[in-house]
PDB file of C-alpha atoms and ligand atoms in Angstrom:
ATOM      1  CA  MET A   1      81.695  -2.466 146.797  1.00  0.00           C
ATOM      2  CA  SER A   2      83.967   0.726 144.861  1.00  0.00           C
ATOM      3  CA  ASN A   3      82.599   2.556 142.062  1.00  0.00           C
ATOM      4  CA  PRO A   4      83.415   1.175 139.035  1.00  0.00           C
ATOM      5  CA  ARG A   5      85.940   3.645 136.635  1.00  0.00           C
ATOM      6  CA  LYS A   6      83.885   5.893 133.979  1.00  0.00           C
ATOM      7  CA  VAL A   7      84.907   5.110 130.692  1.00  0.00           C
ATOM      8  CA  VAL A   8      85.609   8.675 128.585  1.00  0.00           C
ATOM      9  CA  GLU A   9      87.144   8.772 125.512  1.00  0.00           C
ATOM     10  CA  LEU A  10      88.972  11.572 124.081  1.00  0.00           C
ATOM     11  CA  PHE A  11      88.856  11.676 119.955  1.00  0.00           C
ATOM     12  CA  TYR A  12      91.355  14.355 118.804  1.00  0.00           C
ATOM     13  CA  ASP A  13      93.574  15.504 116.534  1.00  0.00           C
ATOM     14  CA  VAL A  14      97.471  17.153 117.472  1.00  0.00           C
ATOM     15  CA  VAL A  15      96.340  19.994 114.464  1.00  0.00           C
ATOM     16  CA  SER A  16      93.375  20.756 116.834  1.00  0.00           C
ATOM     17  CA  PRO A  17      94.802  23.706 119.518  1.00  0.00           C
ATOM     18  CA  TYR A  18      91.416  23.332 121.411  1.00  0.00           C
ATOM     19  CA  SER A  19      91.812  19.412 121.809  1.00  0.00           C
ATOM     20  CA  TRP A  20      95.480  20.487 123.654  1.00  0.00           C
ATOM     21  CA  LEU A  21      93.531  22.110 125.918  1.00  0.00           C
ATOM     22  CA  GLY A  22      90.825  19.143 126.475  1.00  0.00           C
ATOM     23  CA  PHE A  23      93.667  16.479 126.674  1.00  0.00           C
ATOM     24  CA  GLU A  24      95.839  18.472 129.595  1.00  0.00           C
ATOM     25  CA  VAL A  25      92.669  19.094 131.531  1.00  0.00           C
ATOM     26  CA  LEU A  26      91.223  15.456 131.422  1.00  0.00           C
ATOM     27  CA  CYS A  27      94.770  13.934 131.834  1.00  0.00           C
ATOM     28  CA  ARG A  28      94.536  16.023 135.342  1.00  0.00           C
ATOM     29  CA  TYR A  29      91.044  14.830 136.267  1.00  0.00           C
ATOM     30  CA  ARG A  30      91.633  11.525 135.254  1.00  0.00           C
ATOM     31  CA  ASN A  31      92.441  10.344 138.840  1.00  0.00           C
ATOM     32  CA  VAL A  32      90.284  13.050 140.951  1.00  0.00           C
ATOM     33  CA  TRP A  33      86.976  11.906 138.779  1.00  0.00           C
ATOM     34  CA  ASN A  34      88.555   8.151 138.601  1.00  0.00           C
ATOM     35  CA  LEU A  35      87.883   8.032 134.679  1.00  0.00           C
ATOM     36  CA  ASP A  36      89.120   4.907 132.567  1.00  0.00           C
ATOM     37  CA  LEU A  37      90.386   7.886 129.846  1.00  0.00           C
ATOM     38  CA  ARG A  38      90.908   6.404 126.663  1.00  0.00           C
ATOM     39  CA  PHE A  39      92.513   8.294 124.053  1.00  0.00           C
ATOM     40  CA  ARG A  40      91.082   8.133 120.472  1.00  0.00           C
ATOM     41  CA  PRO A  41      93.598   9.535 117.844  1.00  0.00           C
ATOM     42  CA  ALA A  42      91.467  10.821 114.655  1.00  0.00           C
ATOM     43  CA  TYR A  43      91.331  12.637 111.801  1.00  0.00           C
ATOM     44  CA  LEU A  44      89.967  16.165 111.993  1.00  0.00           C
ATOM     45  CA  GLY A  45      89.901  16.613 108.479  1.00  0.00           C
ATOM     46  CA  GLY A  46      87.898  13.671 107.973  1.00  0.00           C
ATOM     47  CA  VAL A  47      85.280  14.766 110.453  1.00  0.00           C
ATOM     48  CA  MET A  48      84.960  18.030 108.790  1.00  0.00           C
ATOM     49  CA  HIS A  49      84.558  16.682 105.338  1.00  0.00           C
ATOM     50  CA  LEU A  50      81.941  13.852 106.522  1.00  0.00           C
ATOM     51  CA  SER A  51      79.902  15.990 108.803  1.00  0.00           C
ATOM     52  CA  GLY A  52      80.295  18.980 105.940  1.00  0.00           C
ATOM     53  CA  ASN A  53      81.464  21.656 108.583  1.00  0.00           C
ATOM     54  CA  LYS A  54      84.145  23.887 107.866  1.00  0.00           C
ATOM     55  CA  PRO A  55      87.261  24.831 110.148  1.00  0.00           C
ATOM     56  CA  PRO A  56      86.008  28.085 112.180  1.00  0.00           C
ATOM     57  CA  ALA A  57      89.085  29.827 111.368  1.00  0.00           C
ATOM     58  CA  ILE A  58      87.963  30.212 107.870  1.00  0.00           C
ATOM     59  CA  VAL A  59      85.503  33.098 109.158  1.00  0.00           C
ATOM     60  CA  PRO A  60      87.521  36.047 109.460  1.00  0.00           C
ATOM     61  CA  ASN A  61      85.642  37.370 112.624  1.00  0.00           C
ATOM     62  CA  LYS A  62      85.772  33.529 114.338  1.00  0.00           C
ATOM     63  CA  ALA A  63      89.727  33.402 113.845  1.00  0.00           C
ATOM     64  CA  ILE A  64      90.213  36.600 115.439  1.00  0.00           C
ATOM     65  CA  TYR A  65      88.200  35.746 118.355  1.00  0.00           C
ATOM     66  CA  MET A  66      89.824  32.404 118.594  1.00  0.00           C
ATOM     67  CA  ALA A  67      93.201  33.835 119.076  1.00  0.00           C
ATOM     68  CA  THR A  68      92.109  36.101 122.025  1.00  0.00           C
ATOM     69  CA  ASP A  69      90.293  33.216 123.553  1.00  0.00           C
ATOM     70  CA  LEU A  70      92.836  30.269 123.155  1.00  0.00           C
ATOM     71  CA  ASP A  71      95.611  32.574 124.363  1.00  0.00           C
ATOM     72  CA  ARG A  72      93.317  33.632 127.421  1.00  0.00           C
ATOM     73  CA  GLN A  73      92.192  29.590 128.015  1.00  0.00           C
ATOM     74  CA  ALA A  74      95.878  28.420 127.703  1.00  0.00           C
ATOM     75  CA  LYS A  75      96.975  31.101 130.403  1.00  0.00           C
ATOM     76  CA  TYR A  76      94.070  29.801 132.745  1.00  0.00           C
ATOM     77  CA  CYS A  77      94.753  26.148 132.391  1.00  0.00           C
ATOM     78  CA  ASN A  78      98.852  26.723 132.539  1.00  0.00           C
ATOM     79  CA  ILE A  79      99.502  25.430 129.073  1.00  0.00           C
ATOM     80  CA  PRO A  80     102.193  27.027 127.144  1.00  0.00           C
ATOM     81  CA  LEU A  81     100.178  27.581 123.687  1.00  0.00           C
ATOM     82  CA  ARG A  82     101.176  29.751 121.565  1.00  0.00           C
ATOM     83  CA  PHE A  83     100.314  30.496 117.679  1.00  0.00           C
ATOM     84  CA  PRO A  84     102.582  29.636 114.974  1.00  0.00           C
ATOM     85  CA  ALA A  85     103.995  32.256 113.172  1.00  0.00           C
ATOM     86  CA  ASN A  86     101.792  31.099 110.026  1.00  0.00           C
ATOM     87  CA  PRO A  87      98.850  29.197 111.880  1.00  0.00           C
ATOM     88  CA  PHE A  88      96.897  28.942 108.141  1.00  0.00           C
ATOM     89  CA  GLU A  89     100.176  27.106 106.468  1.00  0.00           C
ATOM     90  CA  ALA A  90     100.612  24.817 109.710  1.00  0.00           C
ATOM     91  CA  MET A  91      96.792  23.708 110.158  1.00  0.00           C
ATOM     92  CA  PHE A  92      95.648  23.655 106.496  1.00  0.00           C
ATOM     93  CA  GLU A  93      98.582  23.659 104.326  1.00  0.00           C
ATOM     94  CA  LYS A  94     100.664  21.092 106.243  1.00  0.00           C
ATOM     95  CA  GLY A  95      97.858  19.609 107.979  1.00  0.00           C
ATOM     96  CA  SER A  96      98.442  16.288 110.599  1.00  0.00           C
ATOM     97  CA  LEU A  97      97.458  13.320 108.349  1.00  0.00           C
ATOM     98  CA  ASN A  98     101.335  12.096 108.440  1.00  0.00           C
ATOM     99  CA  ALA A  99     101.281  13.251 112.556  1.00  0.00           C
ATOM    100  CA  MET A 100      98.035  11.453 113.358  1.00  0.00           C
ATOM    101  CA  ARG A 101      99.161   8.158 111.374  1.00  0.00           C
ATOM    102  CA  PHE A 102     102.192   8.468 113.248  1.00  0.00           C
ATOM    103  CA  VAL A 103     100.432   8.824 116.569  1.00  0.00           C
ATOM    104  CA  THR A 104      98.153   5.823 115.166  1.00  0.00           C
ATOM    105  CA  ALA A 105     101.105   3.388 114.816  1.00  0.00           C
ATOM    106  CA  VAL A 106     101.822   4.464 118.027  1.00  0.00           C
ATOM    107  CA  SER A 107      98.608   3.401 119.321  1.00  0.00           C
ATOM    108  CA  GLU A 108      99.603  -0.183 117.472  1.00  0.00           C
ATOM    109  CA  LYS A 109     102.758  -0.594 119.833  1.00  0.00           C
ATOM    110  CA  GLU A 110     101.458   0.636 123.073  1.00  0.00           C
ATOM    111  CA  LYS A 111     101.113  -1.850 126.065  1.00  0.00           C
ATOM    112  CA  VAL A 112      98.671  -1.177 128.930  1.00  0.00           C
ATOM    113  CA  GLY A 113     100.183   0.985 131.387  1.00  0.00           C
ATOM    114  CA  ASP A 114     103.036   2.798 129.196  1.00  0.00           C
ATOM    115  CA  SER A 115     100.885   6.108 128.240  1.00  0.00           C
ATOM    116  CA  LEU A 116     103.066   6.360 125.144  1.00  0.00           C
ATOM    117  CA  VAL A 117     100.332   7.746 122.639  1.00  0.00           C
ATOM    118  CA  GLU A 118      99.852  10.219 125.676  1.00  0.00           C
ATOM    119  CA  LYS A 119     103.838  11.256 125.473  1.00  0.00           C
ATOM    120  CA  VAL A 120     103.585  11.577 122.047  1.00  0.00           C
ATOM    121  CA  SER A 121     100.193  13.391 121.455  1.00  0.00           C
ATOM    122  CA  ARG A 122     101.824  16.054 123.666  1.00  0.00           C
ATOM    123  CA  GLU A 123     105.487  16.287 122.316  1.00  0.00           C
ATOM    124  CA  LEU A 124     103.570  16.864 119.119  1.00  0.00           C
ATOM    125  CA  TRP A 125     101.268  19.320 120.156  1.00  0.00           C
ATOM    126  CA  LYS A 126     104.265  20.881 121.800  1.00  0.00           C
ATOM    127  CA  ARG A 127     105.983  21.706 118.454  1.00  0.00           C
ATOM    128  CA  ILE A 128     103.175  22.699 116.616  1.00  0.00           C
ATOM    129  CA  TRP A 129     101.269  24.850 119.098  1.00  0.00           C
ATOM    130  CA  SER A 130     104.156  25.719 121.152  1.00  0.00           C
ATOM    131  CA  THR A 131     107.191  25.866 119.365  1.00  0.00           C
ATOM    132  CA  ASP A 132     106.362  26.893 115.960  1.00  0.00           C
ATOM    133  CA  GLN A 133     107.930  23.419 114.572  1.00  0.00           C
ATOM    134  CA  ASP A 134     106.815  21.117 111.776  1.00  0.00           C
ATOM    135  CA  ILE A 135     104.995  18.014 112.524  1.00  0.00           C
ATOM    136  CA  THR A 136     104.664  16.655 108.502  1.00  0.00           C
ATOM    137  CA  GLU A 137     108.532  15.507 107.998  1.00  0.00           C
ATOM    138  CA  PRO A 138     110.040  12.347 109.022  1.00  0.00           C
ATOM    139  CA  ALA A 139     113.028  14.079 111.082  1.00  0.00           C
ATOM    140  CA  SER A 140     110.257  15.751 112.903  1.00  0.00           C
ATOM    141  CA  LEU A 141     108.149  13.201 113.754  1.00  0.00           C
ATOM    142  CA  SER A 142     111.198  10.954 114.599  1.00  0.00           C
ATOM    143  CA  GLU A 143     112.202  14.169 117.050  1.00  0.00           C
ATOM    144  CA  ALA A 144     108.562  13.751 119.014  1.00  0.00           C
ATOM    145  CA  GLY A 145     109.223   9.772 119.187  1.00  0.00           C
ATOM    146  CA  LEU A 146     112.003  10.076 120.656  1.00  0.00           C
ATOM    147  CA  LYS A 147     111.418  12.672 123.218  1.00  0.00           C
ATOM    148  CA  ALA A 148     108.675  10.419 124.040  1.00  0.00           C
ATOM    149  CA  GLY A 149     110.563   7.756 125.192  1.00  0.00           C
ATOM    150  CA  PHE A 150     111.472   5.501 122.216  1.00  0.00           C
ATOM    151  CA  SER A 151     114.717   4.179 121.113  1.00  0.00           C
ATOM    152  CA  ALA A 152     116.088   5.108 117.630  1.00  0.00           C
ATOM    153  CA  SER A 153     115.355   2.229 116.256  1.00  0.00           C
ATOM    154  CA  GLU A 154     111.807   1.707 117.593  1.00  0.00           C
ATOM    155  CA  VAL A 155     111.002   5.568 115.948  1.00  0.00           C
ATOM    156  CA  GLU A 156     112.208   3.867 112.510  1.00  0.00           C
ATOM    157  CA  GLU A 157     109.941   0.934 112.944  1.00  0.00           C
ATOM    158  CA  LEU A 158     106.860   3.563 113.750  1.00  0.00           C
ATOM    159  CA  LEU A 159     107.632   5.637 111.006  1.00  0.00           C
ATOM    160  CA  LYS A 160     107.235   2.519 108.363  1.00  0.00           C
ATOM    161  CA  LEU A 161     104.263   1.433 110.271  1.00  0.00           C
ATOM    162  CA  ALA A 162     103.086   4.649 110.174  1.00  0.00           C
ATOM    163  CA  LYS A 163     102.799   4.573 106.124  1.00  0.00           C
ATOM    164  CA  SER A 164     101.071   0.825 106.335  1.00  0.00           C
ATOM    165  CA  GLN A 165      97.622   0.317 105.029  1.00  0.00           C
ATOM    166  CA  GLN A 166      96.789  -1.187 108.838  1.00  0.00           C
ATOM    167  CA  VAL A 167      97.432   2.445 110.028  1.00  0.00           C
ATOM    168  CA  LYS A 168      95.734   4.250 107.552  1.00  0.00           C
ATOM    169  CA  ASP A 169      92.829   2.239 108.010  1.00  0.00           C
ATOM    170  CA  LYS A 170      92.785   2.145 111.913  1.00  0.00           C
ATOM    171  CA  LEU A 171      93.170   6.077 111.598  1.00  0.00           C
ATOM    172  CA  LYS A 172      90.042   6.052 109.517  1.00  0.00           C
ATOM    173  CA  GLN A 173      87.953   3.497 111.609  1.00  0.00           C
ATOM    174  CA  ALA A 174      88.587   5.756 114.456  1.00  0.00           C
ATOM    175  CA  THR A 175      87.328   8.922 112.518  1.00  0.00           C
ATOM    176  CA  ALA A 176      84.334   6.437 111.689  1.00  0.00           C
ATOM    177  CA  GLU A 177      83.714   5.930 115.346  1.00  0.00           C
ATOM    178  CA  ALA A 178      83.768   9.799 116.121  1.00  0.00           C
ATOM    179  CA  MET A 179      80.933  10.316 113.292  1.00  0.00           C
ATOM    180  CA  GLU A 180      78.770   7.504 114.576  1.00  0.00           C
ATOM    181  CA  HIS A 181      78.792   9.795 117.567  1.00  0.00           C
ATOM    182  CA  GLN A 182      77.688  12.690 115.375  1.00  0.00           C
ATOM    183  CA  ALA A 183      81.252  14.503 115.583  1.00  0.00           C
ATOM    184  CA  PHE A 184      81.483  17.731 114.113  1.00  0.00           C
ATOM    185  CA  GLY A 185      84.933  18.902 115.304  1.00  0.00           C
ATOM    186  CA  PHE A 186      87.322  17.906 117.881  1.00  0.00           C
ATOM    187  CA  PRO A 187      87.671  17.854 121.010  1.00  0.00           C
ATOM    188  CA  PHE A 188      84.849  15.487 121.224  1.00  0.00           C
ATOM    189  CA  ILE A 189      84.361  13.959 124.416  1.00  0.00           C
ATOM    190  CA  VAL A 190      82.478  10.547 125.000  1.00  0.00           C
ATOM    191  CA  CYS A 191      81.748   9.413 128.507  1.00  0.00           C
ATOM    192  CA  HIS A 192      79.703   6.216 128.814  1.00  0.00           C
ATOM    193  CA  MET A 193      76.965   6.625 131.351  1.00  0.00           C
ATOM    194  CA  ASP A 194      76.110   3.026 132.360  1.00  0.00           C
ATOM    195  CA  GLY A 195      75.934   2.030 128.551  1.00  0.00           C
ATOM    196  CA  LYS A 196      74.669   5.141 127.319  1.00  0.00           C
ATOM    197  CA  PRO A 197      77.411   7.265 125.282  1.00  0.00           C
ATOM    198  CA  GLU A 198      77.066  11.074 126.540  1.00  0.00           C
ATOM    199  CA  ALA A 199      79.197  13.313 123.904  1.00  0.00           C
ATOM    200  CA  PHE A 200      80.483  17.035 124.352  1.00  0.00           C
ATOM    201  CA  PHE A 201      82.276  18.878 122.103  1.00  0.00           C
ATOM    202  CA  GLY A 202      84.886  21.480 123.087  1.00  0.00           C
ATOM    203  CA  SER A 203      87.518  21.963 126.184  1.00  0.00           C
ATOM    204  CA  ASP A 204      85.044  23.842 128.041  1.00  0.00           C
ATOM    205  CA  ARG A 205      82.679  21.601 129.129  1.00  0.00           C
ATOM    206  CA  PHE A 206      84.269  20.211 132.125  1.00  0.00           C
ATOM    207  CA  GLU A 207      81.921  21.386 134.581  1.00  0.00           C
ATOM    208  CA  LEU A 208      78.654  19.900 132.703  1.00  0.00           C
ATOM    209  CA  MET A 209      80.822  16.808 132.451  1.00  0.00           C
ATOM    210  CA  ALA A 210      81.187  16.793 135.896  1.00  0.00           C
ATOM    211  CA  TYR A 211      77.436  16.733 136.540  1.00  0.00           C
ATOM    212  CA  CYS A 212      76.301  14.319 133.826  1.00  0.00           C
ATOM    213  CA  ILE A 213      78.967  11.812 135.471  1.00  0.00           C
ATOM    214  CA  GLY A 214      78.108  12.446 139.251  1.00  0.00           C
ATOM    215  CA  LYS A 215      81.344  14.484 140.064  1.00  0.00           C
ATOM    216  CA  TYR A 216      79.538  17.571 140.845  1.00  0.00           C
ATOM    217  CA  GLY A 217      80.471  20.315 143.773  1.00  0.00           C
ATOM    218  CA  PHE A 218      83.190  22.048 144.698  1.00  0.00           C
ATOM    219  CA  GLU A 219      85.723  19.219 145.919  1.00  0.00           C
ATOM    220  CA  HIS A 220      85.628  17.483 142.550  1.00  0.00           C
ATOM    221  CA  VAL A 221      85.777  20.719 139.789  1.00  0.00           C
ATOM    222  CA  VAL A 222      88.850  22.880 140.949  1.00  0.00           C
ATOM    223  CA  SER A 223      89.709  26.107 140.247  1.00  0.00           C
ATOM    224  CA  ARG A 224      92.032  26.610 136.995  1.00  0.00           C
ATOM    225  CA  HIS A 225      91.051  22.970 135.753  1.00  0.00           C
ATOM    226  CA  LEU A 226      93.712  21.746 138.411  1.00  0.00           C
ATOM    227  CA  CYS A 227      95.964  23.938 137.503  1.00  0.00           C
ATOM    228  CA  THR A 228      98.855  21.513 136.796  1.00  0.00           C
ATOM    229  CA  VAL A 229     102.225  24.282 136.528  1.00  0.00           C
ATOM    230  CA  PHE A 230     103.449  23.003 133.217  1.00  0.00           C
ATOM    231  CA  PHE A 231     106.843  22.536 131.965  1.00  0.00           C
ATOM    232  CA  LEU A 232     108.515  22.867 128.260  1.00  0.00           C
TER     233      LEU A 232
HETATM  234  N1  GSH B 301      84.227  26.104 122.561  1.00  0.00           N
HETATM  235  C1  GSH B 301      85.178  24.998 121.852  1.00  0.00           C
HETATM  236  C2  GSH B 301      85.846  25.343 120.630  1.00  0.00           C
HETATM  237  C3  GSH B 301      86.650  24.024 120.064  1.00  0.00           C
HETATM  238  C4  GSH B 301      87.100  24.232 118.581  1.00  0.00           C
HETATM  239  O1  GSH B 301      86.740  25.311 117.964  1.00  0.00           O
HETATM  240  N2  GSH B 301      87.136  23.264 118.096  1.00  0.00           N
HETATM  241  C5  GSH B 301      87.655  23.313 116.361  1.00  0.00           C
HETATM  242  C6  GSH B 301      89.098  22.514 116.102  1.00  0.00           C
HETATM  243  S1  GSH B 301      90.539  23.273 117.352  1.00  0.00           S
HETATM  244  C7  GSH B 301      86.919  22.504 115.936  1.00  0.00           C
HETATM  245  O2  GSH B 301      86.540  21.407 115.596  1.00  0.00           O
HETATM  246  N3  GSH B 301      85.526  23.303 115.507  1.00  0.00           N
HETATM  247  C8  GSH B 301      84.279  22.892 114.659  1.00  0.00           C
HETATM  248  C9  GSH B 301      83.380  23.887 115.130  1.00  0.00           C
HETATM  249  O3  GSH B 301      83.624  25.134 116.011  1.00  0.00           O
HETATM  250  O4  GSH B 301      81.970  23.612 114.379  1.00  0.00           O
HETATM  251  C10 GSH B 301      86.457  25.026 122.781  1.00  0.00           C
HETATM  252  O5  GSH B 301      86.225  26.193 123.990  1.00  0.00           O
HETATM  253  O6  GSH B 301      87.328  23.904 123.052  1.00  0.00           O
END
């Protein structure tokens, strides 16, 4: 009998650069580890507030460390991550609420197998964390939606849907579900192991995750995290 696919939930927000790294590496491992990878767009601002945590970058030494660490990790993983000119404005003043509502609207429309949430999330990450572009304005969200493969009329519909109570509630619900797993930051990855959830914080726990899901051994954890060449 074949092994059933392990359900892995990735709670993330496109404001979080470490979530981008975790997202791309998990996408690469998805087939190698036979995962049923479920994207859970949620709101990092809500998780910070509800858990009583603070963004790490507000501690000056952490911010300095993170700039170096992210640059190093991005090179290691082959992901074209670059800091925006004004990271504080992008992360804390502009934020990601509109963007995450837009991704949530896409999740409402997604059909099994069309990976639109994956594509639109990647387009938004590229904007904020690679090409230093806005992710708050409707025109910015439209561009990301078009690049992800939606038609102009579908994008219009998604922008409308993103403002609906139904989508606002769905994003709150996903954030609440992350909190049920005691999340305090992103990426927050929940592996379902024979009915028992096992949670991992960060994009730097893949070896440990492999061990926990029974994929330990060098044939499963490949150097430089399956080093896909990334085209922007
Ligand atoms: N060591 C983790 C750091 C992840 C991280 O700092 N995530 C930020 C968002 S980009 C966060 O939510 N941090 C909460 C915390 O550090 O308590 C990694 O390499 O991925």
